[in-house]
């Protein structure tokens, strides 16, 4: 008996973060997930706990430049609860990267909190390429501030923007 195929569901995943700045680790994760899901939305957060180096508009525009080669990836900014942004953009899942075991506790807590706020909210974890597994936005900023070579850790648009911040004396 011929089996009826279930209707295809458009899988839209949301990748939230501060991205201050967006690193090669973030880009690697976006590229991997873009190949797996129909659509990926990078959601840049107004993080109330952190004072970012780049404004939310700068971060959003820079990420757009970094993901321009991926037709199923878009970049938005959001304020407030992530689960609300998911509802607005009709995303079925959250994507987060896991670099090391030390990331796990915070990520587990966040995933469970989000699911408690919105029952159907699943979080999918992906690992970046091992060569990016030690790269974090915080360390990239530190290396940049101390005039170390940080070109290998960030996409080109971020390199130029961060260099401009340093040369302009804007790096705190
Ligand atoms: O890159 P980060 O700083 O680790 O990203 C954290 C982020 C922005 C994903 C998280 O702080 C977040 O989701 N903020 C939105 C507010 C929210 O929904 N809080 C409740 C769930 S923890």
CSV table of N, CA and C and ligand atoms in Angstrom, one decimal:
chain,number,residue,atom,x,y,z
A,1,UNK,N,0.8,-1.2,0.0
A,1,UNK,CA,0.0,0.0,0.0
A,1,UNK,C,0.9,1.3,0.0
A,2,UNK,N,0.6,2.2,-0.9
A,2,UNK,CA,1.5,3.4,-1.0
A,2,UNK,C,1.3,4.3,0.3
A,3,UNK,N,2.5,4.7,0.9
A,3,UNK,CA,2.5,5.5,2.1
A,3,UNK,C,2.3,7.0,1.7
A,4,UNK,N,1.4,7.6,2.4
A,4,UNK,CA,1.3,9.1,2.1
A,4,UNK,C,2.3,9.8,2.9
A,5,UNK,N,3.0,10.7,2.2
A,5,UNK,CA,4.0,11.5,2.9
A,5,UNK,C,3.4,12.6,3.7
A,6,UNK,N,3.8,12.9,4.9
A,6,UNK,CA,3.2,14.0,5.7
A,6,UNK,C,3.6,15.3,5.1
A,7,UNK,N,2.7,16.4,5.2
A,7,UNK,CA,3.1,17.6,4.6
A,7,UNK,C,4.4,18.2,5.1
A,8,UNK,N,5.2,18.7,4.3
A,8,UNK,CA,6.5,19.3,4.7
A,8,UNK,C,6.3,20.5,5.6
A,9,UNK,N,7.0,20.6,6.7
A,9,UNK,CA,6.9,21.8,7.6
A,9,UNK,C,8.1,22.6,7.3
A,10,UNK,N,7.9,23.9,7.2
A,10,UNK,CA,9.0,24.8,7.0
A,10,UNK,C,9.7,25.0,8.3
A,11,UNK,N,10.9,24.5,8.5
A,11,UNK,CA,11.6,24.6,9.8
A,11,UNK,C,12.4,25.9,9.9
A,12,UNK,N,11.9,26.7,10.8
A,12,UNK,CA,12.5,28.0,11.0
A,12,UNK,C,13.1,28.0,12.4
A,13,UNK,N,14.4,28.3,12.5
A,13,UNK,CA,15.1,28.3,13.8
A,13,UNK,C,15.7,29.7,14.1
A,14,UNK,N,15.6,30.0,15.4
A,14,UNK,CA,16.1,31.4,15.8
A,14,UNK,C,17.4,31.2,16.6
A,15,UNK,N,18.4,32.0,16.2
A,15,UNK,CA,19.7,31.9,16.8
A,15,UNK,C,19.9,33.2,17.6
A,16,UNK,N,19.6,33.2,18.9
A,16,UNK,CA,19.8,34.5,19.6
A,16,UNK,C,21.1,34.7,20.3
A,17,UNK,N,21.5,35.9,20.5
A,17,UNK,CA,22.8,36.2,21.2
A,17,UNK,C,23.0,37.6,21.3
A,18,UNK,N,24.1,37.9,22.0
A,18,UNK,CA,24.5,39.3,22.1
A,18,UNK,C,25.4,39.7,20.9
A,19,UNK,N,26.2,38.8,20.5
A,19,UNK,CA,27.1,38.9,19.3
A,19,UNK,C,27.9,40.2,19.4
A,20,UNK,N,28.6,40.4,20.5
A,20,UNK,CA,29.3,41.7,20.6
A,20,UNK,C,30.8,41.4,20.8
A,21,UNK,N,31.5,41.1,19.7
A,21,UNK,CA,31.0,41.0,18.3
A,21,UNK,C,30.7,39.6,17.9
A,22,UNK,N,30.2,39.5,16.7
A,22,UNK,CA,30.0,38.2,16.0
A,22,UNK,C,31.4,37.6,15.6
A,23,UNK,N,31.6,36.3,16.0
A,23,UNK,CA,32.9,35.7,15.8
A,23,UNK,C,32.9,34.7,14.7
A,24,UNK,N,34.0,34.1,14.4
A,24,UNK,CA,34.1,33.0,13.4
A,24,UNK,C,33.3,31.8,14.0
A,25,UNK,N,33.3,31.6,15.3
A,25,UNK,CA,32.5,30.5,15.9
A,25,UNK,C,31.1,30.7,15.7
A,26,UNK,N,30.5,31.9,15.8
A,26,UNK,CA,29.1,32.2,15.5
A,26,UNK,C,28.8,31.9,14.0
A,27,UNK,N,29.7,32.4,13.1
A,27,UNK,CA,29.5,32.2,11.7
A,27,UNK,C,29.5,30.7,11.3
A,28,UNK,N,30.4,30.0,11.9
A,28,UNK,CA,30.5,28.6,11.7
A,28,UNK,C,29.2,27.9,12.0
A,29,UNK,N,28.6,28.3,13.2
A,29,UNK,CA,27.4,27.7,13.6
A,29,UNK,C,26.2,28.1,12.7
A,30,UNK,N,26.2,29.3,12.3
A,30,UNK,CA,25.2,29.8,11.3
A,30,UNK,C,25.3,29.0,10.0
A,31,UNK,N,26.5,28.8,9.5
A,31,UNK,CA,26.6,28.0,8.3
A,31,UNK,C,26.1,26.6,8.4
A,32,UNK,N,26.5,26.0,9.5
A,32,UNK,CA,26.1,24.6,9.8
A,32,UNK,C,24.6,24.5,9.9
A,33,UNK,N,24.0,25.4,10.6
A,33,UNK,CA,22.5,25.3,10.9
A,33,UNK,C,21.7,25.7,9.6
A,34,UNK,N,22.3,26.6,8.8
A,34,UNK,CA,21.6,27.0,7.6
A,34,UNK,C,21.5,25.9,6.6
A,35,UNK,N,22.4,24.9,6.7
A,35,UNK,CA,22.4,23.7,5.9
A,35,UNK,C,21.3,22.7,6.4
A,36,UNK,N,21.0,22.9,7.6
A,36,UNK,CA,20.1,21.9,8.3
A,36,UNK,C,18.6,22.3,8.3
A,37,UNK,N,18.4,23.6,8.5
A,37,UNK,CA,17.1,24.1,8.6
A,37,UNK,C,16.7,24.8,7.4
A,38,UNK,N,15.3,25.0,7.1
A,38,UNK,CA,14.9,25.8,6.0
A,38,UNK,C,15.3,27.2,6.1
A,39,UNK,N,15.2,27.7,7.3
A,39,UNK,CA,15.4,29.2,7.5
A,39,UNK,C,16.0,29.4,8.9
A,40,UNK,N,16.9,30.3,8.9
A,40,UNK,CA,17.6,30.7,10.2
A,40,UNK,C,17.5,32.2,10.4
A,41,UNK,N,17.0,32.6,11.6
A,41,UNK,CA,17.0,34.0,12.0
A,41,UNK,C,18.0,34.3,13.1
A,42,UNK,N,19.0,35.1,12.8
A,42,UNK,CA,19.9,35.5,13.8
A,42,UNK,C,19.2,36.6,14.6
A,43,UNK,N,19.0,36.4,15.9
A,43,UNK,CA,18.3,37.4,16.7
A,43,UNK,C,19.2,38.1,17.6
A,44,UNK,N,19.5,39.4,17.4
A,44,UNK,CA,20.5,40.2,18.1
A,44,UNK,C,19.7,40.8,19.3
A,45,UNK,N,20.2,40.5,20.5
A,45,UNK,CA,19.5,40.9,21.7
A,45,UNK,C,20.0,42.2,22.3
A,46,UNK,N,19.0,43.0,22.8
A,46,UNK,CA,19.4,44.1,23.6
A,46,UNK,C,19.5,43.5,25.0
A,47,UNK,N,20.8,43.3,25.4
A,47,UNK,CA,21.0,42.6,26.7
A,47,UNK,C,21.1,43.6,27.8
A,48,UNK,N,20.2,43.5,28.7
A,48,UNK,CA,20.1,44.5,29.8
A,48,UNK,C,21.2,44.4,30.8
A,49,UNK,N,21.9,43.2,30.9
A,49,UNK,CA,22.9,43.0,31.9
A,49,UNK,C,24.3,43.5,31.4
A,50,UNK,N,24.4,43.6,30.1
A,50,UNK,CA,25.8,43.9,29.5
A,50,UNK,C,25.8,45.3,28.9
A,51,UNK,N,27.0,46.0,29.0
A,51,UNK,CA,27.1,47.2,28.2
A,51,UNK,C,27.9,46.9,27.0
A,52,UNK,N,27.2,46.8,25.8
A,52,UNK,CA,27.9,46.3,24.6
A,52,UNK,C,28.9,47.4,24.1
A,53,UNK,N,29.9,46.9,23.4
A,53,UNK,CA,30.9,47.7,22.7
A,53,UNK,C,30.2,48.3,21.4
A,54,UNK,N,29.5,47.4,20.7
A,54,UNK,CA,28.8,47.9,19.5
A,54,UNK,C,27.3,48.1,19.8
A,55,UNK,N,26.7,49.1,19.2
A,55,UNK,CA,25.3,49.3,19.5
A,55,UNK,C,24.5,48.1,18.8
A,56,UNK,N,23.3,48.0,19.1
A,56,UNK,CA,22.5,46.9,18.5
A,56,UNK,C,22.4,47.1,17.0
A,57,UNK,N,22.3,48.3,16.6
A,57,UNK,CA,22.2,48.6,15.1
A,57,UNK,C,23.5,48.2,14.4
A,58,UNK,N,24.6,48.5,15.1
A,58,UNK,CA,25.9,48.2,14.5
A,58,UNK,C,26.1,46.7,14.4
A,59,UNK,N,25.7,46.0,15.5
A,59,UNK,CA,25.9,44.5,15.5
A,59,UNK,C,25.0,43.9,14.4
A,60,UNK,N,23.8,44.4,14.3
A,60,UNK,CA,22.9,43.8,13.4
A,60,UNK,C,23.4,44.0,11.9
A,61,UNK,N,23.8,45.2,11.6
A,61,UNK,CA,24.3,45.5,10.3
A,61,UNK,C,25.6,44.7,10.0
A,62,UNK,N,26.5,44.6,10.9
A,62,UNK,CA,27.7,43.9,10.7
A,62,UNK,C,27.4,42.4,10.4
A,63,UNK,N,26.5,41.8,11.2
A,63,UNK,CA,26.1,40.4,11.0
A,63,UNK,C,25.5,40.2,9.6
A,64,UNK,N,24.7,41.1,9.2
A,64,UNK,CA,24.1,41.1,7.9
A,64,UNK,C,25.2,41.0,6.8
A,65,UNK,N,26.3,41.7,7.0
A,65,UNK,CA,27.4,41.7,6.0
A,65,UNK,C,28.1,40.3,6.1
A,66,UNK,N,28.1,39.7,7.3
A,66,UNK,CA,28.9,38.4,7.4
A,66,UNK,C,28.1,37.2,6.9
A,67,UNK,N,26.7,37.4,6.8
A,67,UNK,CA,25.9,36.2,6.4
A,67,UNK,C,25.3,36.4,5.0
A,68,UNK,N,25.7,37.4,4.3
A,68,UNK,CA,25.1,37.8,3.0
A,68,UNK,C,25.1,36.7,2.0
A,69,UNK,N,26.1,35.7,2.2
A,69,UNK,CA,26.2,34.6,1.2
A,69,UNK,C,25.2,33.5,1.5
A,70,UNK,N,24.4,33.6,2.6
A,70,UNK,CA,23.5,32.6,2.9
A,70,UNK,C,22.1,33.0,2.7
A,71,UNK,N,21.4,32.6,1.6
A,71,UNK,CA,20.1,33.1,1.2
A,71,UNK,C,19.0,32.8,2.2
A,72,UNK,N,19.1,31.8,3.0
A,72,UNK,CA,18.0,31.4,4.0
A,72,UNK,C,18.3,32.0,5.4
A,73,UNK,N,19.2,32.9,5.5
A,73,UNK,CA,19.5,33.5,6.8
A,73,UNK,C,19.2,35.0,6.8
A,74,UNK,N,18.4,35.4,7.9
A,74,UNK,CA,18.1,36.8,8.1
A,74,UNK,C,18.6,37.2,9.5
A,75,UNK,N,18.7,38.5,9.7
A,75,UNK,CA,19.1,39.1,10.9
A,75,UNK,C,18.1,40.1,11.5
A,76,UNK,N,17.7,39.9,12.7
A,76,UNK,CA,16.8,40.9,13.3
A,76,UNK,C,17.3,41.3,14.7
A,77,UNK,N,16.7,42.3,15.2
A,77,UNK,CA,17.0,42.7,16.6
A,77,UNK,C,15.8,42.5,17.4
A,78,UNK,N,16.0,42.2,18.7
A,78,UNK,CA,14.8,42.0,19.6
A,78,UNK,C,15.1,42.5,21.0
A,79,UNK,N,14.0,42.9,21.6
A,79,UNK,CA,14.1,43.4,23.0
A,79,UNK,C,13.1,42.6,23.8
A,80,UNK,N,13.3,42.3,25.0
A,80,UNK,CA,12.3,41.6,25.8
A,80,UNK,C,12.6,40.1,25.7
A,81,UNK,N,11.5,39.3,25.9
A,81,UNK,CA,11.7,37.9,26.0
A,81,UNK,C,11.9,37.2,24.7
A,82,UNK,N,12.8,36.3,24.7
A,82,UNK,CA,13.2,35.5,23.4
A,82,UNK,C,11.9,34.7,23.0
A,83,UNK,N,11.2,34.1,23.9
A,83,UNK,CA,10.1,33.3,23.5
A,83,UNK,C,9.0,34.2,22.8
A,84,UNK,N,8.9,35.5,23.2
A,84,UNK,CA,8.0,36.3,22.5
A,84,UNK,C,8.5,36.6,21.0
A,85,UNK,N,9.8,36.9,20.9
A,85,UNK,CA,10.3,37.1,19.6
A,85,UNK,C,10.1,35.8,18.7
A,86,UNK,N,10.2,34.7,19.3
A,86,UNK,CA,10.0,33.4,18.6
A,86,UNK,C,8.5,33.4,18.0
A,87,UNK,N,7.6,33.8,18.9
A,87,UNK,CA,6.2,33.8,18.5
A,87,UNK,C,6.0,34.8,17.3
A,88,UNK,N,6.5,36.0,17.5
A,88,UNK,CA,6.4,37.0,16.5
A,88,UNK,C,6.9,36.5,15.1
A,89,UNK,N,8.1,35.9,15.1
A,89,UNK,CA,8.7,35.5,13.9
A,89,UNK,C,8.4,34.0,13.5
A,90,UNK,N,7.5,33.4,14.3
A,90,UNK,CA,7.0,32.1,14.0
A,90,UNK,C,8.2,31.1,13.9
A,91,UNK,N,9.1,31.1,14.8
A,91,UNK,CA,10.2,30.1,14.8
A,91,UNK,C,9.9,29.0,15.7
A,92,UNK,N,10.2,27.8,15.3
A,92,UNK,CA,9.9,26.6,16.0
A,92,UNK,C,10.9,26.2,17.1
A,93,UNK,N,12.1,26.6,16.9
A,93,UNK,CA,13.2,26.2,17.8
A,93,UNK,C,14.2,27.3,18.0
A,94,UNK,N,15.0,27.2,19.1
A,94,UNK,CA,16.1,28.1,19.4
A,94,UNK,C,17.4,27.3,19.1
A,95,UNK,N,18.3,28.0,18.5
A,95,UNK,CA,19.6,27.4,18.3
A,95,UNK,C,20.7,28.0,19.2
A,96,UNK,N,21.4,27.2,19.9
A,96,UNK,CA,22.6,27.8,20.7
A,96,UNK,C,23.8,26.9,20.4
A,97,UNK,N,24.9,27.5,20.6
A,97,UNK,CA,26.2,26.8,20.4
A,97,UNK,C,26.7,26.3,21.7
A,98,UNK,N,27.4,25.2,21.7
A,98,UNK,CA,28.0,24.6,22.9
A,98,UNK,C,29.5,24.5,22.5
A,99,UNK,N,30.4,25.2,23.2
A,99,UNK,CA,31.8,25.1,22.9
A,99,UNK,C,32.5,24.1,23.8
A,100,UNK,N,32.1,24.2,25.1
A,100,UNK,CA,32.8,23.3,26.0
A,100,UNK,C,31.8,23.0,27.1
A,101,UNK,N,32.2,22.1,28.0
A,101,UNK,CA,31.3,21.6,29.0
A,101,UNK,C,30.9,22.8,29.9
A,102,UNK,N,31.8,23.7,30.1
A,102,UNK,CA,31.5,24.9,30.9
A,102,UNK,C,30.3,25.7,30.5
A,103,UNK,N,30.0,25.6,29.2
A,103,UNK,CA,28.8,26.4,28.7
A,103,UNK,C,27.5,25.7,29.1
A,104,UNK,N,27.6,24.4,29.4
A,104,UNK,CA,26.4,23.6,29.5
A,104,UNK,C,25.4,24.0,30.6
A,105,UNK,N,25.9,24.4,31.8
A,105,UNK,CA,25.0,24.6,32.9
A,105,UNK,C,24.1,25.9,32.6
A,106,UNK,N,24.8,26.9,32.1
A,106,UNK,CA,24.0,28.1,31.8
A,106,UNK,C,23.0,27.9,30.6
A,107,UNK,N,23.5,27.1,29.7
A,107,UNK,CA,22.6,26.8,28.5
A,107,UNK,C,21.4,25.9,28.9
A,108,UNK,N,21.7,25.0,29.8
A,108,UNK,CA,20.6,24.1,30.2
A,108,UNK,C,19.5,24.9,31.0
A,109,UNK,N,20.0,25.8,31.8
A,109,UNK,CA,19.1,26.6,32.6
A,109,UNK,C,18.3,27.5,31.7
A,110,UNK,N,18.9,28.1,30.7
A,110,UNK,CA,18.2,29.0,29.8
A,110,UNK,C,17.2,28.2,28.9
A,111,UNK,N,17.6,27.0,28.5
A,111,UNK,CA,16.7,26.2,27.7
A,111,UNK,C,15.5,25.8,28.5
A,112,UNK,N,15.7,25.4,29.7
A,112,UNK,CA,14.5,25.0,30.5
A,112,UNK,C,13.7,26.2,30.9
A,113,UNK,N,14.3,27.3,31.2
A,113,UNK,CA,13.5,28.5,31.4
A,113,UNK,C,12.6,28.9,30.2
A,114,UNK,N,13.2,28.8,29.1
A,114,UNK,CA,12.5,29.2,27.9
A,114,UNK,C,11.3,28.2,27.6
A,115,UNK,N,11.6,26.9,27.9
A,115,UNK,CA,10.5,25.9,27.7
A,115,UNK,C,9.4,26.1,28.8
A,116,UNK,N,9.8,26.5,30.0
A,116,UNK,CA,8.8,26.8,31.0
A,116,UNK,C,8.0,28.0,30.7
A,117,UNK,N,8.6,29.0,30.0
A,117,UNK,CA,7.8,30.1,29.5
A,117,UNK,C,6.9,29.8,28.4
A,118,UNK,N,7.4,28.9,27.5
A,118,UNK,CA,6.6,28.5,26.3
A,118,UNK,C,6.8,27.0,26.1
A,119,UNK,N,5.7,26.3,26.3
A,119,UNK,CA,5.8,24.8,26.4
A,119,UNK,C,6.4,24.2,25.1
A,120,UNK,N,6.1,24.7,23.9
A,120,UNK,CA,6.6,24.1,22.7
A,120,UNK,C,8.0,24.5,22.3
A,121,UNK,N,8.6,25.3,23.2
A,121,UNK,CA,9.9,25.9,22.8
A,121,UNK,C,11.1,24.9,23.0
A,122,UNK,N,11.6,24.4,21.9
A,122,UNK,CA,12.7,23.5,22.0
A,122,UNK,C,14.0,24.2,21.7
A,123,UNK,N,15.1,23.8,22.4
A,123,UNK,CA,16.4,24.4,22.1
A,123,UNK,C,17.3,23.3,21.5
A,124,UNK,N,17.9,23.7,20.3
A,124,UNK,CA,18.8,22.7,19.6
A,124,UNK,C,20.2,23.2,19.9
A,125,UNK,N,21.1,22.3,20.3
A,125,UNK,CA,22.5,22.7,20.5
A,125,UNK,C,23.4,22.2,19.4
A,126,UNK,N,24.3,23.0,18.9
A,126,UNK,CA,25.2,22.5,17.9
A,126,UNK,C,26.6,22.9,18.3
A,127,UNK,N,27.6,22.1,17.9
A,127,UNK,CA,29.0,22.4,18.3
A,127,UNK,C,29.7,23.1,17.1
A,128,UNK,N,30.4,24.2,17.4
A,128,UNK,CA,31.2,24.8,16.3
A,128,UNK,C,32.4,24.0,16.0
A,129,UNK,N,33.0,24.2,14.9
A,129,UNK,CA,34.3,23.6,14.5
A,129,UNK,C,35.3,23.7,15.7
A,130,UNK,N,36.0,22.6,15.9
A,130,UNK,CA,36.9,22.6,17.1
A,130,UNK,C,37.9,23.7,17.0
A,131,UNK,N,38.3,24.2,15.8
A,131,UNK,CA,39.3,25.3,15.8
A,131,UNK,C,38.7,26.6,16.3
A,132,UNK,N,37.4,26.7,16.4
A,132,UNK,CA,36.7,27.9,16.9
A,132,UNK,C,36.2,27.7,18.4
A,133,UNK,N,36.5,26.5,18.9
A,133,UNK,CA,35.8,26.2,20.2
A,133,UNK,C,36.3,27.0,21.4
A,134,UNK,N,37.4,27.7,21.2
A,134,UNK,CA,37.9,28.5,22.4
A,134,UNK,C,37.6,30.0,22.1
A,135,UNK,N,37.0,30.3,21.0
A,135,UNK,CA,36.8,31.7,20.6
A,135,UNK,C,35.6,32.3,21.3
A,136,UNK,N,35.7,33.4,22.0
A,136,UNK,CA,34.5,34.0,22.6
A,136,UNK,C,34.6,35.5,22.2
A,137,UNK,N,33.4,36.2,22.2
A,137,UNK,CA,33.4,37.6,21.9
A,137,UNK,C,34.2,38.4,23.0
A,138,UNK,N,34.1,38.0,24.2
A,138,UNK,CA,34.8,38.7,25.3
A,138,UNK,C,36.3,38.6,25.1
A,139,UNK,N,36.8,37.4,24.8
A,139,UNK,CA,38.3,37.3,24.6
A,139,UNK,C,38.8,38.0,23.3
A,140,UNK,N,38.0,38.0,22.3
A,140,UNK,CA,38.3,38.7,21.0
A,140,UNK,C,38.5,40.2,21.4
A,141,UNK,N,37.6,40.7,22.2
A,141,UNK,CA,37.7,42.1,22.5
A,141,UNK,C,38.9,42.4,23.3
A,142,UNK,N,39.2,41.5,24.2
A,142,UNK,CA,40.4,41.6,25.1
A,142,UNK,C,41.7,41.6,24.3
A,143,UNK,N,41.8,40.6,23.4
A,143,UNK,CA,43.0,40.5,22.5
A,143,UNK,C,43.1,41.8,21.7
A,144,UNK,N,42.0,42.3,21.1
A,144,UNK,CA,42.0,43.5,20.3
A,144,UNK,C,42.4,44.7,21.1
A,145,UNK,N,41.9,44.8,22.3
A,145,UNK,CA,42.2,45.9,23.1
A,145,UNK,C,43.7,46.0,23.5
A,146,UNK,N,44.3,44.8,23.6
A,146,UNK,CA,45.7,44.7,24.0
A,146,UNK,C,46.6,44.6,22.8
A,147,UNK,N,46.0,45.0,21.6
A,147,UNK,CA,46.7,45.1,20.4
A,147,UNK,C,47.3,43.7,19.9
A,148,UNK,N,46.6,42.6,20.2
A,148,UNK,CA,47.0,41.3,19.7
A,148,UNK,C,46.4,41.2,18.3
A,149,UNK,N,46.8,40.1,17.6
A,149,UNK,CA,46.3,39.9,16.3
A,149,UNK,C,45.0,39.1,16.4
A,150,UNK,N,43.9,39.7,16.1
A,150,UNK,CA,42.6,39.0,16.3
A,150,UNK,C,41.9,38.7,15.0
A,151,UNK,N,42.6,38.9,13.8
A,151,UNK,CA,42.0,38.8,12.5
A,151,UNK,C,41.5,37.3,12.3
A,152,UNK,N,42.2,36.4,12.9
A,152,UNK,CA,41.9,35.0,12.7
A,152,UNK,C,40.6,34.5,13.4
A,153,UNK,N,40.1,35.4,14.3
A,153,UNK,CA,38.9,34.9,15.1
A,153,UNK,C,37.6,35.5,14.6
A,154,UNK,N,37.6,36.5,13.7
A,154,UNK,CA,36.4,37.1,13.3
A,154,UNK,C,36.3,37.3,11.8
A,155,UNK,N,35.0,37.3,11.3
A,155,UNK,CA,34.8,37.6,9.9
A,155,UNK,C,35.4,39.0,9.5
A,156,UNK,N,35.7,39.2,8.3
A,156,UNK,CA,36.4,40.4,7.8
A,156,UNK,C,35.6,41.7,8.2
A,157,UNK,N,34.3,41.8,8.0
A,157,UNK,CA,33.6,43.1,8.4
A,157,UNK,C,33.8,43.4,9.9
A,158,UNK,N,33.8,42.3,10.7
A,158,UNK,CA,34.0,42.6,12.1
A,158,UNK,C,35.4,43.0,12.4
A,159,UNK,N,36.4,42.5,11.7
A,159,UNK,CA,37.8,42.9,11.9
A,159,UNK,C,37.9,44.4,11.7
A,160,UNK,N,37.4,44.8,10.6
A,160,UNK,CA,37.5,46.3,10.2
A,160,UNK,C,36.8,47.1,11.2
A,161,UNK,N,35.6,46.7,11.6
A,161,UNK,CA,34.8,47.5,12.6
A,161,UNK,C,35.4,47.6,14.0
A,162,UNK,N,36.0,46.5,14.4
A,162,UNK,CA,36.6,46.4,15.7
A,162,UNK,C,37.9,47.2,15.7
A,163,UNK,N,38.6,47.1,14.6
A,163,UNK,CA,39.9,47.9,14.4
A,163,UNK,C,39.6,49.4,14.5
A,164,UNK,N,38.5,49.8,13.8
A,164,UNK,CA,38.1,51.2,13.8
A,164,UNK,C,37.8,51.7,15.2
A,165,UNK,N,37.1,50.8,16.0
A,165,UNK,CA,36.8,51.2,17.4
A,165,UNK,C,38.1,51.4,18.2
A,166,UNK,N,39.0,50.5,18.0
A,166,UNK,CA,40.3,50.6,18.7
A,166,UNK,C,41.0,51.8,18.3
A,167,UNK,N,41.2,52.0,17.0
A,167,UNK,CA,41.9,53.2,16.5
A,167,UNK,C,41.2,54.5,16.9
A,168,UNK,N,39.9,54.4,17.0
A,168,UNK,CA,39.2,55.6,17.4
A,168,UNK,C,39.2,55.8,18.9
A,169,UNK,N,39.8,54.9,19.6
A,169,UNK,CA,39.9,55.0,21.1
A,169,UNK,C,38.6,54.7,21.8
A,170,UNK,N,37.7,54.0,21.1
A,170,UNK,CA,36.4,53.7,21.6
A,170,UNK,C,36.3,52.4,22.4
A,171,UNK,N,37.4,51.7,22.5
A,171,UNK,CA,37.4,50.3,23.1
A,171,UNK,C,37.6,50.5,24.6
A,172,UNK,N,36.6,50.0,25.4
A,172,UNK,CA,36.6,50.2,26.8
A,172,UNK,C,37.4,49.0,27.4
B,1,LIG,O1,25.2,35.8,23.6
B,1,LIG,P1,24.6,35.7,25.0
B,1,LIG,O2,24.9,36.9,25.7
B,1,LIG,O3,25.0,34.4,25.7
B,1,LIG,O4,23.0,35.6,24.7
B,1,LIG,C1,22.1,35.5,25.8
B,1,LIG,C2,20.6,35.7,25.3
B,1,LIG,C3,20.5,37.1,24.6
B,1,LIG,C4,20.3,34.6,24.3
B,1,LIG,C5,19.7,35.7,26.5
B,1,LIG,O5,20.1,36.6,27.4
B,1,LIG,C6,18.2,36.0,26.1
B,1,LIG,O6,17.6,35.2,25.6
B,1,LIG,N1,17.8,37.2,26.4
B,1,LIG,C7,16.4,37.7,26.2
B,1,LIG,C8,15.6,37.8,27.5
B,1,LIG,C9,15.0,36.4,27.9
B,1,LIG,O7,14.2,35.9,27.1
B,1,LIG,N2,15.3,36.0,29.1
B,1,LIG,C10,14.7,34.7,29.6
B,1,LIG,C11,15.4,33.5,29.1
B,1,LIG,S1,16.9,33.3,29.9
